[in-house]
XYZ file of N, CA and C in Angstrom:
273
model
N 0.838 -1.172 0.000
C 0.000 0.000 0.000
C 0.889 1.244 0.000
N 0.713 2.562 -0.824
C 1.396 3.659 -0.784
C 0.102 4.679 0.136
N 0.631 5.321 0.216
C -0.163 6.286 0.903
C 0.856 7.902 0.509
N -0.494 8.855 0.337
C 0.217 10.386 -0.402
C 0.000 11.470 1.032
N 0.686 12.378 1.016
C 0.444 13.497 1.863
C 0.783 14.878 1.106
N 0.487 15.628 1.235
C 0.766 16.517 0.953
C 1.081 17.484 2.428
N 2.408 18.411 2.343
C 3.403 18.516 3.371
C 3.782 20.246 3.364
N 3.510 20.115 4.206
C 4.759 21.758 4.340
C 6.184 21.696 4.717
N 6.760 20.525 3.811
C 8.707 20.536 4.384
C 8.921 20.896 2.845
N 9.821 21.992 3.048
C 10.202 22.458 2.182
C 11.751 22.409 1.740
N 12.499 22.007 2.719
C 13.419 21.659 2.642
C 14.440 20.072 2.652
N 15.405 19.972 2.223
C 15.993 18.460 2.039
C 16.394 18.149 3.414
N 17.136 18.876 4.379
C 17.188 18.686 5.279
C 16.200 18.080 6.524
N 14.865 19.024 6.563
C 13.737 18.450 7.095
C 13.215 17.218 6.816
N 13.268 16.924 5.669
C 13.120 15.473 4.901
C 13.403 14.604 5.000
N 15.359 14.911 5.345
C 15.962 13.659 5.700
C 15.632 13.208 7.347
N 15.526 14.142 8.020
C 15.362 13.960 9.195
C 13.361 13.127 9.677
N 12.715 13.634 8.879
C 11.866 12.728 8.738
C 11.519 11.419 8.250
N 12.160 11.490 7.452
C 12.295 10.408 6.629
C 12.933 8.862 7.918
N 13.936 9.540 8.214
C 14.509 8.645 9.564
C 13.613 8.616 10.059
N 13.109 9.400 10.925
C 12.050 9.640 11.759
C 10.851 8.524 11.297
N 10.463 8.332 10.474
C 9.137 7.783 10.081
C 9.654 6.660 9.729
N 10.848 5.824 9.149
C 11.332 4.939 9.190
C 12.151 4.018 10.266
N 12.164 5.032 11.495
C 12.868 4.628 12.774
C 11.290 3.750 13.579
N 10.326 4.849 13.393
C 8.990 4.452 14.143
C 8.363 3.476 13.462
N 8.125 3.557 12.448
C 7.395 2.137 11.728
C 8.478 1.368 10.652
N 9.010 0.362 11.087
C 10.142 -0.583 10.768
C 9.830 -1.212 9.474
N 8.191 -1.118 8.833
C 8.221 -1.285 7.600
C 7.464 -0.544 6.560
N 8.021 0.490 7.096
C 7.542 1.374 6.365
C 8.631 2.340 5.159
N 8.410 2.463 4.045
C 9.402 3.499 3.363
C 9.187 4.525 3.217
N 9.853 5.618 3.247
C 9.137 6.898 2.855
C 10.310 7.740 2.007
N 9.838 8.469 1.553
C 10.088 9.978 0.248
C 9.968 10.581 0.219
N 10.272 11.539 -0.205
C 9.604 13.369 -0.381
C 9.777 13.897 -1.616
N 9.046 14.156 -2.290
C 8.759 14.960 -3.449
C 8.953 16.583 -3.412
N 10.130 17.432 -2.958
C 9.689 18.321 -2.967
C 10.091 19.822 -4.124
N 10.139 18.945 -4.694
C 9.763 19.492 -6.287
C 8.542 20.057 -7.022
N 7.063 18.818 -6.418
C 5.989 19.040 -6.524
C 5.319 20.235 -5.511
N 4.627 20.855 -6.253
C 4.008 22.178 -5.608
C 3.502 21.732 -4.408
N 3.389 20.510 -3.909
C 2.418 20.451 -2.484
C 3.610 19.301 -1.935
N 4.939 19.480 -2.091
C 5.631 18.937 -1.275
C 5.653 17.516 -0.806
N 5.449 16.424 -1.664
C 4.584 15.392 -1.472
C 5.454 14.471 -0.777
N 4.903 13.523 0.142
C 5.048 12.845 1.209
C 4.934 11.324 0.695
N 5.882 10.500 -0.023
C 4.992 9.019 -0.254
C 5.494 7.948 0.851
N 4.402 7.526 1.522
C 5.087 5.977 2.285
C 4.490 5.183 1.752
N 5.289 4.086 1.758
C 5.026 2.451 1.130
C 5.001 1.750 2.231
N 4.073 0.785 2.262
C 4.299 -0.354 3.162
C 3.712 -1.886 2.303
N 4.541 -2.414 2.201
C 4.213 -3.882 1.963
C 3.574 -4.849 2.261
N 3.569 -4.548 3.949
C 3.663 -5.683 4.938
C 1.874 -5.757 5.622
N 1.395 -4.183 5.535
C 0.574 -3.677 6.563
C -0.059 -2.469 6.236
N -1.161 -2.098 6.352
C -2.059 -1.062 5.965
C -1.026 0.259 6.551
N -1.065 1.552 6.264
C -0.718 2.640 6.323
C -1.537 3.101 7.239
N -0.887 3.351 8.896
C -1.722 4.811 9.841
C -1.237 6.081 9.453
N -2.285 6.622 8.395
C -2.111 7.905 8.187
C -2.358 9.429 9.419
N -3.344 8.555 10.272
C -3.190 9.633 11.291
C -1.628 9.577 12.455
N -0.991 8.468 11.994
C 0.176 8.044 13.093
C 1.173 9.049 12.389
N 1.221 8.973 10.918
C 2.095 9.846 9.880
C 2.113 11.299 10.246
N 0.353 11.825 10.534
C 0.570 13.204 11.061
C 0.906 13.920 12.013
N 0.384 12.733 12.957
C 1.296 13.081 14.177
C 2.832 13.273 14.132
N 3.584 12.232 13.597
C 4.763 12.264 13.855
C 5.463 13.783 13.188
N 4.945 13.984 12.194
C 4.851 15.435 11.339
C 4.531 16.226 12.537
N 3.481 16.392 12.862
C 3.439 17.665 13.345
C 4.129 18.031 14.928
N 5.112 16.388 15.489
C 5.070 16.879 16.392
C 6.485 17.516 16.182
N 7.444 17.380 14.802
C 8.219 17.908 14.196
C 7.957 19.878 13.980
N 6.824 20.148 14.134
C 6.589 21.383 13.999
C 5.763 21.051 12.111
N 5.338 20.467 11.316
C 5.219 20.682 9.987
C 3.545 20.151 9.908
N 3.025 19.979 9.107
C 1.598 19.491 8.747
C 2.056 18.838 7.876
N 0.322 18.092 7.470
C 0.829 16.816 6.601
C -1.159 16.742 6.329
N -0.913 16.700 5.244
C -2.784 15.589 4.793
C -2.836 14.581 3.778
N -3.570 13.917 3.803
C -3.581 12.813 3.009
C -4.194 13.438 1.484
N -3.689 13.041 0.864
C -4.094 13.351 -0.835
C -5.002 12.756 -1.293
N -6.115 12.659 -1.605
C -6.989 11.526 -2.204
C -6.539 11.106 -3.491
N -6.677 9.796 -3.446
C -7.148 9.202 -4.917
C -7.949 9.682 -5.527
N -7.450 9.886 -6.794
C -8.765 10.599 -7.736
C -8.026 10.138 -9.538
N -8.945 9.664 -9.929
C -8.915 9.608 -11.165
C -9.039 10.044 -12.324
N -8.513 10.125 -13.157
C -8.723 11.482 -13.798
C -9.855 11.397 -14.489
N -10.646 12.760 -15.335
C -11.805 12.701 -15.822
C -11.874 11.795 -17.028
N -11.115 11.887 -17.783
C -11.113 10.774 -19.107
C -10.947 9.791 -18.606
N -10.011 8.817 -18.008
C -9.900 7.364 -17.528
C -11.175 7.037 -16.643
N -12.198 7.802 -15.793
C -13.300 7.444 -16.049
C -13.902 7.364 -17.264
N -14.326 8.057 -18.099
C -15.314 8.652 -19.297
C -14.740 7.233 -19.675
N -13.098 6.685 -20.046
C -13.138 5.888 -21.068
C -13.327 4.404 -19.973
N -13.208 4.431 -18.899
C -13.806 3.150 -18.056
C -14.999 2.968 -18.376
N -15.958 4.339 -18.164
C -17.521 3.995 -18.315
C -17.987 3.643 -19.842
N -17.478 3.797 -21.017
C -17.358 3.677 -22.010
C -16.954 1.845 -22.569
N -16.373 0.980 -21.698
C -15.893 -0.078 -21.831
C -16.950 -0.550 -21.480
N -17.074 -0.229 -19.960
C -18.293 -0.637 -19.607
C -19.454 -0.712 -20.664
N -19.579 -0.150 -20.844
C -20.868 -0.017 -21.438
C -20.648 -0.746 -23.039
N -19.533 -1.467 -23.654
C -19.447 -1.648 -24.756
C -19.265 -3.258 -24.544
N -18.885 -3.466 -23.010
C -18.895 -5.028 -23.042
C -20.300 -5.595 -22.485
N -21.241 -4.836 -22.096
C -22.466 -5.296 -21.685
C -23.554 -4.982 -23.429
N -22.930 -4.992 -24.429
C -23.565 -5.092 -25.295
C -23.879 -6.522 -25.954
């Protein structure tokens, strides 16, 4: 399972230190930082075990930073052309 955040660390430094941080506390967990992307993005992976995204914000904020989860969202055409299949294999 990946799980997204979107982050206020703006820096590489803060990053690395989280990054430990969130990999010291949950032992199978991976994490990244995107902060290239305009919303600073946050990815953890876990393999093993569902993602506590509220455990993620905590550990963030008790760093001083915020953190929210990004939704899944699909884009408008890869629906249109899902619902479109759909509808061409029930013919």
């Amino acid at each position: 399972m990946i799980e997204v955040f979107k982050t206020n660390v703006y820096n590489r430094h803060d990053a690395g230190i989280l990054i430990e941080r969130i990999q010291q506390s949950f032992l199978h967990y991976q994490a990244n930082f995107d902060l290239q992307d305009g919303d600073c993005i946050l990815r953890v992976k876990c393999t093993s075990d569902l993602i506590q995204p509220a455990l993620i914000i905590a550990l963030l904020k008790d760093y001083g930073f915020d953190a929210e989860v990004l939704p899944d969202e699909v884009p408008f055409t890869a629906r249109r052309n899902a619902a479109a299949n759909a509808n061409i294999r029930s013919l």
